Amino acid sequence: MSVEEEKEILEALINEIENAADDEIRKIIEEAEKQRERILRSAEEKALQERRRREEEVRRKARISILKELSFKRISFRRDLLVNKYKVIMGLIEEARKWVLEEAEKCGSLYRLGLENLVEEAILNIKSSDIVVVCNKRDKEVVEEVSKKISGKIKDKYNRNINVVVKSSLPENEYGVIVHSADSKEYYINTISSRFEYYVREYLPELLSKKV
């Protein structure tokens, strides 16, 4: 083989090696580029996810803040509403109480009718046959009349004989009656003040809970 031929073969080998190296380098570069793109995409996705997470966290905190504020306002509104309703209801009750007391002081027919109902209700709630009805001094005569009338009614309606004694030991500004058995084992308080206390205790919570 001549020198010229060897030279050609050597150049061909060099070219082949260079071409192979170029292909390998190109592949490495392409793979590196793909890897770079994958890294960038991953970084972008992570950045997007983080941004979304932060935005969602901001929205979540904003919602919580708004809900807290609304809840506070709702509680404040309900408290103010209850206070106002309480004032209105108690004002109406006080007006009614004053009116009833004025009627009681007049001792007119309306009060007499109410007093009769108070006495009858109280007597019917005492099981003993010996009963004491306590009223104020001014009402004693009326209560004695009413007690006799009720005793007759109870005898006719329930076939029950009762002995009623009327005492005037209530204060002059206390209207209505306190009824108890002669042995003081049974009591029924039916004064006007106790009735109002009962109505407030029994019905005020229900009135306050009702929606306007």
Backbone as JSON Lines, residues from 0, in Angstrom:
{"i":0,"aa":"M","n":[0.86,-1.19,0.0],"ca":[0.0,0.0,0.0],"c":[0.9,1.24,0.0]}
{"i":1,"aa":"S","n":[0.53,2.13,-0.87],"ca":[1.36,3.33,-1.03],"c":[1.05,4.33,0.08]}
{"i":2,"aa":"V","n":[1.93,5.26,0.21],"ca":[1.76,6.32,1.2],"c":[0.5,7.11,0.94]}
{"i":3,"aa":"E","n":[0.23,7.33,-0.32],"ca":[-0.97,8.1,-0.72],"c":[-2.23,7.38,-0.26]}
{"i":4,"aa":"E","n":[-2.27,6.09,-0.42],"ca":[-3.44,5.3,-0.04],"c":[-3.64,5.32,1.49]}
{"i":5,"aa":"E","n":[-2.5,5.18,2.2],"ca":[-2.57,5.22,3.66],"c":[-3.1,6.57,4.13]}
{"i":6,"aa":"K","n":[-2.65,7.61,3.46],"ca":[-3.09,8.96,3.81],"c":[-4.6,9.1,3.62]}
{"i":7,"aa":"E","n":[-5.1,8.58,2.51],"ca":[-6.53,8.65,2.22],"c":[-7.35,7.88,3.26]}
{"i":8,"aa":"I","n":[-6.81,6.68,3.61],"ca":[-7.52,5.86,4.61],"c":[-7.55,6.59,5.95]}
{"i":9,"aa":"L","n":[-6.4,7.18,6.33],"ca":[-6.3,7.89,7.6],"c":[-7.25,9.09,7.63]}
{"i":10,"aa":"E","n":[-7.32,9.83,6.51],"ca":[-8.22,10.98,6.44],"c":[-9.69,10.54,6.55]}
{"i":11,"aa":"A","n":[-9.97,9.38,5.91],"ca":[-11.34,8.85,5.96],"c":[-11.71,8.47,7.4]}
{"i":12,"aa":"L","n":[-10.74,7.84,8.11],"ca":[-10.99,7.47,9.51],"c":[-11.2,8.71,10.38]}
{"i":13,"aa":"I","n":[-10.35,9.72,10.11],"ca":[-10.47,10.96,10.88],"c":[-11.83,11.61,10.65]}
{"i":14,"aa":"N","n":[-12.24,11.64,9.37],"ca":[-13.56,12.22,9.04],"c":[-14.7,11.44,9.72]}
{"i":15,"aa":"E","n":[-14.51,10.11,9.71],"ca":[-15.56,9.27,10.32],"c":[-15.64,9.52,11.83]}
{"i":16,"aa":"I","n":[-14.44,9.63,12.44],"ca":[-14.39,9.9,13.88],"c":[-14.99,11.26,14.19]}
{"i":17,"aa":"E","n":[-14.63,12.26,13.36],"ca":[-15.15,13.61,13.57],"c":[-16.67,13.65,13.41]}
{"i":18,"aa":"N","n":[-17.14,12.92,12.36],"ca":[-18.6,12.87,12.14],"c":[-19.32,12.2,13.31]}
{"i":19,"aa":"A","n":[-18.68,11.09,13.78],"ca":[-19.27,10.38,14.93],"c":[-19.28,11.28,16.16]}
{"i":20,"aa":"A","n":[-18.17,11.99,16.34],"ca":[-18.09,12.9,17.5],"c":[-19.11,14.01,17.39]}
{"i":21,"aa":"D","n":[-19.27,14.53,16.16],"ca":[-20.27,15.59,15.95],"c":[-21.68,15.09,16.28]}
{"i":22,"aa":"D","n":[-21.96,13.85,15.83],"ca":[-23.29,13.27,16.12],"c":[-23.5,13.11,17.63]}
{"i":23,"aa":"E","n":[-22.45,12.64,18.3],"ca":[-22.56,12.43,19.74],"c":[-22.73,13.76,20.48]}
{"i":24,"aa":"I","n":[-21.93,14.74,20.03],"ca":[-22.03,16.07,20.64],"c":[-23.42,16.65,20.4]}
{"i":25,"aa":"R","n":[-23.94,16.47,19.18],"ca":[-25.26,16.98,18.83],"c":[-26.33,16.31,19.7]}
{"i":26,"aa":"K","n":[-26.18,14.99,19.88],"ca":[-27.14,14.28,20.72],"c":[-27.08,14.78,22.17]}
{"i":27,"aa":"I","n":[-25.83,14.98,22.63],"ca":[-25.66,15.48,24.0],"c":[-26.29,16.85,24.16]}
{"i":28,"aa":"I","n":[-26.04,17.7,23.15],"ca":[-26.61,19.05,23.18],"c":[-28.13,19.01,23.14]}
{"i":29,"aa":"E","n":[-28.68,18.14,22.26],"ca":[-30.13,18.02,22.15],"c":[-30.74,17.52,23.46]}
{"i":30,"aa":"E","n":[-30.08,16.51,24.04],"ca":[-30.57,15.97,25.31],"c":[-30.5,17.01,26.42]}
{"i":31,"aa":"A","n":[-29.39,17.76,26.39],"ca":[-29.23,18.81,27.39],"c":[-30.31,19.87,27.22]}
{"i":32,"aa":"E","n":[-30.63,20.19,25.96],"ca":[-31.67,21.18,25.69],"c":[-33.04,20.67,26.17]}
{"i":33,"aa":"K","n":[-33.29,19.39,25.9],"ca":[-34.55,18.8,26.36],"c":[-34.64,18.82,27.89]}
{"i":34,"aa":"Q","n":[-33.5,18.46,28.52],"ca":[-33.47,18.46,29.98],"c":[-33.69,19.86,30.53]}
{"i":35,"aa":"R","n":[-33.07,20.85,29.85],"ca":[-33.25,22.24,30.27],"c":[-34.71,22.65,30.16]}
{"i":36,"aa":"E","n":[-35.37,22.23,29.05],"ca":[-36.78,22.56,28.86],"c":[-37.65,21.89,29.92]}
{"i":37,"aa":"R","n":[-37.28,20.62,30.23],"ca":[-38.04,19.92,31.27],"c":[-37.89,20.62,32.62]}
{"i":38,"aa":"I","n":[-36.66,21.03,32.91],"ca":[-36.4,21.73,34.18],"c":[-37.16,23.04,34.23]}
{"i":39,"aa":"L","n":[-37.14,23.78,33.11],"ca":[-37.85,25.06,33.05],"c":[-39.35,24.87,33.22]}
{"i":40,"aa":"R","n":[-39.89,23.84,32.5],"ca":[-41.33,23.57,32.61],"c":[-41.71,23.2,34.04]}
{"i":41,"aa":"S","n":[-40.85,22.34,34.63],"ca":[-41.11,21.92,36.01],"c":[-41.05,23.11,36.96]}
{"i":42,"aa":"A","n":[-40.05,23.97,36.73],"ca":[-39.92,25.16,37.57],"c":[-41.11,26.09,37.39]}
{"i":43,"aa":"E","n":[-41.55,26.24,36.13],"ca":[-42.71,27.09,35.86],"c":[-43.98,26.53,36.51]}
{"i":44,"aa":"E","n":[-44.13,25.19,36.39],"ca":[-45.3,24.55,37.0],"c":[-45.29,24.72,38.53]}
{"i":45,"aa":"K","n":[-44.09,24.52,39.11],"ca":[-43.97,24.69,40.56],"c":[-44.24,26.14,40.96]}
{"i":46,"aa":"A","n":[-43.69,27.06,40.15],"ca":[-43.92,28.48,40.44],"c":[-45.41,28.82,40.32]}
{"i":47,"aa":"L","n":[-46.06,28.25,39.28],"ca":[-47.49,28.48,39.09],"c":[-48.3,27.89,40.24]}
{"i":48,"aa":"Q","n":[-47.93,26.67,40.63],"ca":[-48.62,26.03,41.76],"c":[-48.44,26.83,43.05]}
{"i":49,"aa":"E","n":[-47.2,27.32,43.25],"ca":[-46.93,28.11,44.44],"c":[-47.71,29.42,44.42]}
{"i":50,"aa":"R","n":[-47.78,30.04,43.23],"ca":[-48.53,31.28,43.11],"c":[-50.01,31.03,43.37]}
{"i":51,"aa":"R","n":[-50.53,29.93,42.8],"ca":[-51.93,29.58,43.03],"c":[-52.18,29.29,44.5]}
{"i":52,"aa":"R","n":[-51.22,28.57,45.11],"ca":[-51.36,28.24,46.53],"c":[-51.41,29.51,47.38]}
{"i":53,"aa":"R","n":[-50.49,30.44,47.05],"ca":[-50.46,31.7,47.79],"c":[-51.74,32.51,47.56]}
{"i":54,"aa":"E","n":[-52.19,32.54,46.31],"ca":[-53.43,33.26,46.0],"c":[-54.61,32.65,46.74]}
{"i":55,"aa":"E","n":[-54.66,31.3,46.75],"ca":[-55.74,30.61,47.46],"c":[-55.66,30.88,48.96]}
{"i":56,"aa":"E","n":[-54.43,30.92,49.49],"ca":[-54.24,31.22,50.9],"c":[-54.71,32.63,51.23]}
{"i":57,"aa":"V","n":[-54.39,33.57,50.33],"ca":[-54.84,34.95,50.52],"c":[-56.37,35.01,50.49]}
{"i":58,"aa":"R","n":[-56.98,34.29,49.5],"ca":[-58.44,34.28,49.4],"c":[-59.07,33.63,50.64]}
{"i":59,"aa":"R","n":[-58.42,32.53,51.09],"ca":[-58.94,31.82,52.26],"c":[-58.92,32.72,53.5]}
{"i":60,"aa":"K","n":[-57.78,33.41,53.68],"ca":[-57.67,34.32,54.83],"c":[-58.66,35.47,54.72]}
{"i":61,"aa":"A","n":[-58.86,35.95,53.47],"ca":[-59.83,37.03,53.26],"c":[-61.23,36.56,53.6]}
{"i":62,"aa":"R","n":[-61.58,35.31,53.17],"ca":[-62.9,34.76,53.48],"c":[-63.1,34.62,54.98]}
{"i":63,"aa":"I","n":[-62.05,34.11,55.65],"ca":[-62.13,33.94,57.1],"c":[-62.33,35.29,57.79]}
{"i":64,"aa":"S","n":[-61.57,36.29,57.32],"ca":[-61.68,37.63,57.89],"c":[-63.08,38.2,57.69]}
{"i":65,"aa":"I","n":[-63.61,38.03,56.47],"ca":[-64.96,38.54,56.16],"c":[-66.01,37.81,56.99]}
{"i":66,"aa":"L","n":[-65.86,36.46,57.1],"ca":[-66.82,35.68,57.88],"c":[-66.78,36.08,59.36]}
{"i":67,"aa":"K","n":[-65.57,36.32,59.87],"ca":[-65.44,36.75,61.26],"c":[-66.13,38.09,61.48]}
{"i":68,"aa":"E","n":[-65.9,39.0,60.52],"ca":[-66.51,40.32,60.63],"c":[-68.03,40.23,60.56]}
{"i":69,"aa":"L","n":[-68.52,39.39,59.6],"ca":[-69.96,39.21,59.46],"c":[-70.55,38.57,60.71]}
{"i":70,"aa":"S","n":[-69.81,37.58,61.24],"ca":[-70.29,36.9,62.45],"c":[-70.35,37.88,63.62]}
{"i":71,"aa":"F","n":[-69.33,38.72,63.74],"ca":[-69.32,39.72,64.82],"c":[-70.48,40.7,64.65]}
{"i":72,"aa":"K","n":[-70.69,41.15,63.39],"ca":[-71.78,42.09,63.13],"c":[-73.13,41.44,63.42]}
{"i":73,"aa":"R","n":[-73.26,40.14,63.04],"ca":[-74.51,39.43,63.27],"c":[-74.78,39.3,64.77]}
{"i":74,"aa":"I","n":[-73.72,38.95,65.52],"ca":[-73.87,38.83,66.97],"c":[-74.23,40.18,67.59]}
{"i":75,"aa":"S","n":[-73.54,41.23,67.12],"ca":[-73.81,42.58,67.64],"c":[-75.24,43.01,67.32]}
{"i":76,"aa":"F","n":[-75.66,42.7,66.07],"ca":[-77.01,43.06,65.65],"c":[-78.04,42.3,66.48]}
{"i":77,"aa":"R","n":[-77.8,41.0,66.69],"ca":[-78.74,40.2,67.47],"c":[-78.78,40.68,68.92]}
{"i":78,"aa":"R","n":[-77.61,41.02,69.46],"ca":[-77.57,41.53,70.84],"c":[-78.35,42.83,70.95]}
{"i":79,"aa":"D","n":[-78.11,43.74,70.01],"ca":[-78.83,45.03,70.03],"c":[-80.33,44.82,69.85]}
{"i":80,"aa":"L","n":[-80.67,43.86,68.96],"ca":[-82.09,43.57,68.72],"c":[-82.75,43.04,69.98]}
{"i":81,"aa":"L","n":[-82.06,42.1,70.66],"ca":[-82.61,41.52,71.89],"c":[-82.76,42.58,72.98]}
{"i":82,"aa":"V","n":[-81.75,43.46,73.07],"ca":[-81.81,44.53,74.08],"c":[-83.0,45.44,73.8]}
{"i":83,"aa":"N","n":[-83.16,45.82,72.53],"ca":[-84.27,46.7,72.16],"c":[-85.62,46.02,72.37]}
{"i":84,"aa":"K","n":[-85.69,44.72,71.97],"ca":[-86.94,43.99,72.17],"c":[-87.26,43.88,73.66]}
{"i":85,"aa":"Y","n":[-86.21,43.62,74.45],"ca":[-86.4,43.51,75.9],"c":[-86.95,44.81,76.47]}
{"i":86,"aa":"K","n":[-86.35,45.92,76.03],"ca":[-86.8,47.24,76.52],"c":[-88.25,47.5,76.14]}
{"i":87,"aa":"V","n":[-88.59,47.17,74.87],"ca":[-89.96,47.4,74.4],"c":[-90.95,46.54,75.18]}
{"i":88,"aa":"I","n":[-90.63,45.23,75.29],"ca":[-91.53,44.3,75.98],"c":[-91.7,44.68,77.45]}
{"i":89,"aa":"M","n":[-90.57,44.96,78.11],"ca":[-90.65,45.33,79.52],"c":[-91.38,46.67,79.7]}
{"i":90,"aa":"G","n":[-91.22,47.56,78.71],"ca":[-91.96,48.83,78.76],"c":[-93.46,48.6,78.68]}
{"i":91,"aa":"L","n":[-93.86,47.69,77.77],"ca":[-95.28,47.37,77.63],"c":[-95.82,46.68,78.89]}
{"i":92,"aa":"I","n":[-95.0,45.78,79.44],"ca":[-95.41,45.09,80.67],"c":[-95.57,46.09,81.81]}
{"i":93,"aa":"E","n":[-94.64,47.05,81.89],"ca":[-94.71,48.05,82.95],"c":[-95.95,48.93,82.79]}
{"i":94,"aa":"E","n":[-96.25,49.28,81.54],"ca":[-97.47,50.07,81.29],"c":[-98.71,49.29,81.7]}
{"i":95,"aa":"A","n":[-98.73,47.99,81.35],"ca":[-99.87,47.15,81.73],"c":[-99.96,47.03,83.25]}
{"i":96,"aa":"R","n":[-98.81,46.87,83.9],"ca":[-98.8,46.75,85.37],"c":[-99.35,48.01,86.03]}
{"i":97,"aa":"K","n":[-98.91,49.17,85.52],"ca":[-99.39,50.44,86.07],"c":[-100.9,50.59,85.88]}
{"i":98,"aa":"W","n":[-101.36,50.17,84.7],"ca":[-102.8,50.28,84.42],"c":[-103.6,49.38,85.36]}
{"i":99,"aa":"V","n":[-103.11,48.14,85.55],"ca":[-103.81,47.21,86.43],"c":[-103.82,47.73,87.87]}
{"i":100,"aa":"L","n":[-102.67,48.28,88.3],"ca":[-102.61,48.83,89.66],"c":[-103.54,50.02,89.83]}
{"i":101,"aa":"E","n":[-103.64,50.84,88.79],"ca":[-104.58,51.97,88.84],"c":[-106.01,51.48,88.98]}
{"i":102,"aa":"E","n":[-106.35,50.42,88.22],"ca":[-107.69,49.83,88.31],"c":[-107.92,49.23,89.69]}
{"i":103,"aa":"A","n":[-106.85,48.62,90.23],"ca":[-106.96,48.02,91.57],"c":[-107.19,49.1,92.62]}
{"i":104,"aa":"E","n":[-106.48,50.22,92.47],"ca":[-106.63,51.32,93.43],"c":[-108.05,51.91,93.4]}
{"i":105,"aa":"K","n":[-108.64,51.92,92.19],"ca":[-110.01,52.44,92.05],"c":[-111.02,51.48,92.65]}
{"i":106,"aa":"C","n":[-110.65,50.18,92.67],"ca":[-111.54,49.12,93.16],"c":[-112.87,49.12,92.42]}
{"i":107,"aa":"G","n":[-112.76,49.27,91.09],"ca":[-113.96,49.28,90.25],"c":[-114.43,47.87,89.93]}
{"i":108,"aa":"S","n":[-115.43,47.79,89.07],"ca":[-116.04,46.5,88.72],"c":[-115.03,45.58,88.02]}
{"i":109,"aa":"L","n":[-114.16,46.17,87.21],"ca":[-113.17,45.36,86.5],"c":[-112.2,44.69,87.47]}
{"i":110,"aa":"Y","n":[-111.75,45.46,88.46],"ca":[-110.84,44.89,89.47],"c":[-111.56,43.84,90.3]}
{"i":111,"aa":"R","n":[-112.81,44.1,90.67],"ca":[-113.58,43.13,91.45],"c":[-113.69,41.79,90.71]}
{"i":112,"aa":"L","n":[-113.94,41.88,89.39],"ca":[-114.02,40.66,88.58],"c":[-112.68,39.94,88.57]}
{"i":113,"aa":"G","n":[-111.59,40.71,88.39],"ca":[-110.26,40.11,88.4],"c":[-109.93,39.5,89.75]}
{"i":114,"aa":"L","n":[-110.31,40.19,90.82],"ca":[-110.06,39.69,92.17],"c":[-110.81,38.38,92.41]}
{"i":115,"aa":"E","n":[-112.03,38.32,91.93],"ca":[-112.83,37.09,92.06],"c":[-112.12,35.92,91.36]}
{"i":116,"aa":"N","n":[-111.6,36.18,90.18],"ca":[-110.88,35.13,89.44],"c":[-109.62,34.69,90.18]}
{"i":117,"aa":"L","n":[-108.89,35.66,90.77],"ca":[-107.68,35.34,91.52],"c":[-108.0,34.48,92.73]}
{"i":118,"aa":"V","n":[-109.06,34.84,93.45],"ca":[-109.46,34.09,94.65],"c":[-109.9,32.67,94.27]}
{"i":119,"aa":"E","n":[-110.74,32.57,93.24],"ca":[-111.25,31.25,92.83],"c":[-110.11,30.34,92.39]}
{"i":120,"aa":"E","n":[-109.22,30.87,91.57],"ca":[-108.08,30.05,91.1],"c":[-107.25,29.56,92.27]}
{"i":121,"aa":"A","n":[-106.98,30.45,93.22],"ca":[-106.14,30.08,94.36],"c":[-106.82,29.03,95.24]}
{"i":122,"aa":"I","n":[-108.12,29.23,95.53],"ca":[-108.85,28.27,96.38],"c":[-108.91,26.89,95.73]}
{"i":123,"aa":"L","n":[-109.14,26.86,94.42],"ca":[-109.22,25.58,93.72],"c":[-107.89,24.82,93.73]}
{"i":124,"aa":"N","n":[-106.8,25.52,93.98],"ca":[-105.49,24.87,94.01],"c":[-105.07,24.43,95.42]}
{"i":125,"aa":"I","n":[-105.97,24.61,96.38],"ca":[-105.72,24.13,97.74],"c":[-106.6,22.91,97.99]}
{"i":126,"aa":"K","n":[-106.0,21.79,98.34],"ca":[-106.75,20.55,98.53],"c":[-107.45,20.49,99.89]}
{"i":127,"aa":"S","n":[-106.92,21.18,100.86],"ca":[-107.5,21.16,102.2],"c":[-108.89,21.8,102.2]}
{"i":128,"aa":"S","n":[-109.73,21.37,103.13],"ca":[-111.08,21.94,103.25],"c":[-111.09,23.2,104.11]}
{"i":129,"aa":"D","n":[-110.07,23.37,104.94],"ca":[-109.95,24.56,105.79],"c":[-108.94,25.5,105.15]}
{"i":130,"aa":"I","n":[-109.44,26.62,104.67],"ca":[-108.63,27.52,103.84],"c":[-108.59,28.92,104.42]}
{"i":131,"aa":"V","n":[-107.41,29.55,104.33],"ca":[-107.23,30.94,104.76],"c":[-106.9,31.78,103.54]}
{"i":132,"aa":"V","n":[-107.69,32.84,103.35],"ca":[-107.44,33.77,102.24],"c":[-106.92,35.07,102.84]}
{"i":133,"aa":"V","n":[-105.72,35.47,102.41],"ca":[-105.09,36.69,102.93],"c":[-105.14,37.78,101.87]}
{"i":134,"aa":"C","n":[-105.67,38.94,102.25],"ca":[-105.75,40.07,101.32],"c":[-105.35,41.34,102.07]}
{"i":135,"aa":"N","n":[-105.43,42.49,101.39],"ca":[-105.18,43.74,102.12],"c":[-106.47,44.19,102.84]}
{"i":136,"aa":"K","n":[-106.32,45.16,103.72],"ca":[-107.44,45.6,104.56],"c":[-108.6,46.14,103.74]}
{"i":137,"aa":"R","n":[-108.28,46.91,102.7],"ca":[-109.34,47.53,101.9],"c":[-110.2,46.51,101.18]}
{"i":138,"aa":"D","n":[-109.57,45.39,100.73],"ca":[-110.3,44.4,99.93],"c":[-110.99,43.33,100.76]}
{"i":139,"aa":"K","n":[-110.85,43.38,102.09],"ca":[-111.35,42.28,102.91],"c":[-112.84,42.02,102.7]}
{"i":140,"aa":"E","n":[-113.63,43.07,102.7],"ca":[-115.08,42.9,102.54],"c":[-115.42,42.26,101.2]}
{"i":141,"aa":"V","n":[-114.77,42.74,100.15],"ca":[-115.02,42.18,98.8],"c":[-114.58,40.73,98.75]}
{"i":142,"aa":"V","n":[-113.41,40.43,99.34],"ca":[-112.88,39.05,99.31],"c":[-113.8,38.12,100.1]}
{"i":143,"aa":"E","n":[-114.37,38.59,101.2],"ca":[-115.31,37.76,101.97],"c":[-116.54,37.43,101.13]}
{"i":144,"aa":"E","n":[-117.05,38.42,100.43],"ca":[-118.22,38.18,99.55],"c":[-117.86,37.18,98.45]}
{"i":145,"aa":"V","n":[-116.71,37.41,97.84],"ca":[-116.26,36.55,96.74],"c":[-116.02,35.13,97.25]}
{"i":146,"aa":"S","n":[-115.42,34.99,98.44],"ca":[-115.11,33.67,99.0],"c":[-116.38,32.87,99.27]}
{"i":147,"aa":"K","n":[-117.42,33.55,99.8],"ca":[-118.71,32.87,100.02],"c":[-119.3,32.39,98.7]}
{"i":148,"aa":"K","n":[-119.23,33.25,97.71],"ca":[-119.77,32.92,96.39],"c":[-119.03,31.72,95.79]}
{"i":149,"aa":"I","n":[-117.71,31.74,95.93],"ca":[-116.9,30.65,95.38],"c":[-117.12,29.36,96.15]}
{"i":150,"aa":"S","n":[-117.28,29.47,97.47],"ca":[-117.55,28.27,98.29],"c":[-118.83,27.58,97.82]}
{"i":151,"aa":"G","n":[-119.86,28.37,97.54],"ca":[-121.11,27.81,97.04],"c":[-120.94,27.2,95.67]}
{"i":152,"aa":"K","n":[-120.18,27.86,94.83],"ca":[-119.94,27.35,93.48],"c":[-119.19,26.01,93.53]}
{"i":153,"aa":"I","n":[-118.19,25.94,94.41],"ca":[-117.4,24.71,94.54],"c":[-118.27,23.57,95.08]}
{"i":154,"aa":"K","n":[-119.15,23.89,96.02],"ca":[-120.04,22.87,96.57],"c":[-120.98,22.33,95.5]}
{"i":155,"aa":"D","n":[-121.53,23.24,94.69],"ca":[-122.47,22.83,93.64],"c":[-121.76,22.06,92.52]}
{"i":156,"aa":"K","n":[-120.6,22.54,92.15],"ca":[-119.91,21.98,90.98],"c":[-119.09,20.74,91.31]}
{"i":157,"aa":"Y","n":[-118.42,20.76,92.48],"ca":[-117.5,19.67,92.83],"c":[-117.98,18.85,94.03]}
{"i":158,"aa":"N","n":[-119.13,19.22,94.6],"ca":[-119.65,18.54,95.8],"c":[-118.59,18.51,96.9]}
{"i":159,"aa":"R","n":[-117.97,19.67,97.09],"ca":[-116.87,19.8,98.05],"c":[-117.18,20.94,99.03]}
{"i":160,"aa":"N","n":[-117.2,20.61,100.32],"ca":[-117.45,21.62,101.35],"c":[-116.13,22.21,101.83]}
{"i":161,"aa":"I","n":[-116.03,23.53,101.8],"ca":[-114.81,24.18,102.29],"c":[-115.17,25.26,103.3]}
{"i":162,"aa":"N","n":[-114.25,25.47,104.24],"ca":[-114.41,26.52,105.26],"c":[-113.34,27.58,104.99]}
{"i":163,"aa":"V","n":[-113.78,28.78,104.65],"ca":[-112.84,29.85,104.27],"c":[-112.81,30.94,105.33]}
{"i":164,"aa":"V","n":[-111.61,31.28,105.77],"ca":[-111.4,32.4,106.7],"c":[-110.59,33.46,105.96]}
{"i":165,"aa":"V","n":[-111.05,34.71,106.03],"ca":[-110.36,35.81,105.35],"c":[-109.6,36.64,106.36]}
{"i":166,"aa":"K","n":[-108.31,36.89,106.07],"ca":[-107.47,37.73,106.92],"c":[-106.92,38.9,106.1]}
{"i":167,"aa":"S","n":[-106.83,40.05,106.72],"ca":[-106.37,41.25,105.99],"c":[-104.97,41.66,106.45]}
{"i":168,"aa":"S","n":[-103.99,40.82,106.17],"ca":[-102.62,41.1,106.63],"c":[-101.65,41.45,105.5]}
{"i":169,"aa":"L","n":[-102.17,41.56,104.28],"ca":[-101.3,42.0,103.18],"c":[-101.09,43.51,103.26]}
{"i":170,"aa":"P","n":[-99.94,44.02,102.78],"ca":[-99.74,45.48,102.74],"c":[-100.82,46.14,101.89]}
{"i":171,"aa":"E","n":[-101.1,47.4,102.16],"ca":[-102.17,48.11,101.46],"c":[-101.9,48.25,99.96]}
{"i":172,"aa":"N","n":[-100.63,48.28,99.58],"ca":[-100.31,48.44,98.15],"c":[-100.13,47.1,97.44]}
{"i":173,"aa":"E","n":[-100.47,46.01,98.12],"ca":[-100.4,44.68,97.51],"c":[-101.81,44.21,97.22]}
{"i":174,"aa":"Y","n":[-102.09,43.98,95.95],"ca":[-103.44,43.6,95.53],"c":[-103.46,42.15,95.09]}
{"i":175,"aa":"G","n":[-104.63,41.52,95.26],"ca":[-104.75,40.1,95.0],"c":[-104.8,39.36,96.31]}
{"i":176,"aa":"V","n":[-104.47,38.06,96.29],"ca":[-104.57,37.26,97.51],"c":[-103.42,36.26,97.62]}
{"i":177,"aa":"I","n":[-103.19,35.86,98.86],"ca":[-102.35,34.69,99.15],"c":[-103.25,33.71,99.89]}
{"i":178,"aa":"V","n":[-103.37,32.52,99.36],"ca":[-104.28,31.52,99.94],"c":[-103.45,30.34,100.44]}
{"i":179,"aa":"H","n":[-103.77,29.87,101.64],"ca":[-103.05,28.7,102.17],"c":[-104.01,27.86,103.01]}
{"i":180,"aa":"S","n":[-103.61,26.63,103.23],"ca":[-104.42,25.76,104.08],"c":[-104.26,26.21,105.52]}
{"i":181,"aa":"A","n":[-105.21,25.84,106.37],"ca":[-105.18,26.27,107.77],"c":[-103.92,25.78,108.48]}
{"i":182,"aa":"D","n":[-103.4,24.63,108.05],"ca":[-102.17,24.11,108.67],"c":[-100.9,24.64,107.98]}
{"i":183,"aa":"S","n":[-101.1,25.52,107.0],"ca":[-99.99,26.17,106.27],"c":[-99.11,25.2,105.48]}
{"i":184,"aa":"K","n":[-99.63,24.01,105.2],"ca":[-98.85,23.06,104.39],"c":[-98.99,23.32,102.89]}
{"i":185,"aa":"E","n":[-100.08,23.99,102.53],"ca":[-100.31,24.32,101.12],"c":[-100.39,25.84,100.96]}
{"i":186,"aa":"Y","n":[-99.75,26.33,99.91],"ca":[-99.76,27.77,99.63],"c":[-100.03,28.02,98.15]}
{"i":187,"aa":"Y","n":[-100.75,29.08,97.89],"ca":[-100.93,29.53,96.51],"c":[-100.92,31.06,96.5]}
{"i":188,"aa":"I","n":[-99.86,31.62,95.96],"ca":[-99.72,33.08,95.91],"c":[-100.33,33.59,94.61]}
{"i":189,"aa":"N","n":[-101.33,34.44,94.73],"ca":[-102.03,34.94,93.54],"c":[-102.24,36.45,93.65]}
{"i":190,"aa":"T","n":[-101.15,37.14,93.97],"ca":[-101.21,38.6,93.99],"c":[-100.93,39.14,92.59]}
{"i":191,"aa":"I","n":[-101.26,40.39,92.37],"ca":[-101.02,40.99,91.05],"c":[-99.52,41.02,90.73]}
{"i":192,"aa":"S","n":[-98.71,41.37,91.72],"ca":[-97.26,41.43,91.5],"c":[-96.7,40.06,91.14]}
{"i":193,"aa":"S","n":[-97.21,39.0,91.83],"ca":[-96.72,37.65,91.54],"c":[-97.15,37.2,90.14]}
{"i":194,"aa":"R","n":[-98.34,37.63,89.71],"ca":[-98.82,37.28,88.37],"c":[-97.93,37.9,87.31]}
{"i":195,"aa":"F","n":[-97.56,39.16,87.5],"ca":[-96.68,39.81,86.54],"c":[-95.3,39.15,86.52]}
{"i":196,"aa":"E","n":[-94.8,38.79,87.7],"ca":[-93.52,38.09,87.77],"c":[-93.59,36.76,87.03]}
{"i":197,"aa":"Y","n":[-94.71,36.07,87.18],"ca":[-94.91,34.79,86.48],"c":[-94.92,34.99,84.97]}
{"i":198,"aa":"Y","n":[-95.66,35.98,84.51],"ca":[-95.75,36.24,83.07],"c":[-94.38,36.57,82.49]}
{"i":199,"aa":"V","n":[-93.63,37.39,83.2],"ca":[-92.28,37.76,82.72],"c":[-91.39,36.53,82.66]}
{"i":200,"aa":"R","n":[-91.4,35.74,83.72],"ca":[-90.55,34.55,83.8],"c":[-90.96,33.5,82.77]}
{"i":201,"aa":"E","n":[-92.25,33.35,82.54],"ca":[-92.77,32.28,81.68],"c":[-92.73,32.65,80.2]}
{"i":202,"aa":"Y","n":[-93.05,33.88,79.88],"ca":[-93.26,34.24,78.47],"c":[-92.2,35.15,77.86]}
{"i":203,"aa":"L","n":[-91.41,35.82,78.69],"ca":[-90.39,36.73,78.14],"c":[-89.39,36.02,77.23]}
{"i":204,"aa":"P","n":[-88.83,34.85,77.63],"ca":[-87.88,34.17,76.73],"c":[-88.49,33.84,75.38]}
{"i":205,"aa":"E","n":[-89.76,33.4,75.39],"ca":[-90.44,33.07,74.13],"c":[-90.64,34.31,73.28]}
{"i":206,"aa":"L","n":[-91.02,35.41,73.9],"ca":[-91.23,36.66,73.15],"c":[-89.93,37.17,72.57]}
{"i":207,"aa":"L","n":[-88.84,37.05,73.31],"ca":[-87.54,37.51,72.82],"c":[-87.02,36.65,71.68]}
{"i":208,"aa":"S","n":[-87.38,35.36,71.69],"ca":[-86.88,34.45,70.65],"c":[-87.65,34.55,69.35]}
{"i":209,"aa":"K","n":[-88.84,35.13,69.38],"ca":[-89.64,35.26,68.17],"c":[-89.03,36.26,67.21]}
{"i":210,"aa":"K","n":[-89.07,35.9,65.91],"ca":[-88.54,36.82,64.89],"c":[-89.51,37.95,64.65]}
{"i":211,"aa":"V","n":[-88.92,39.11,64.43],"ca":[-89.76,40.3,64.17],"c":[-90.27,40.26,62.75]}
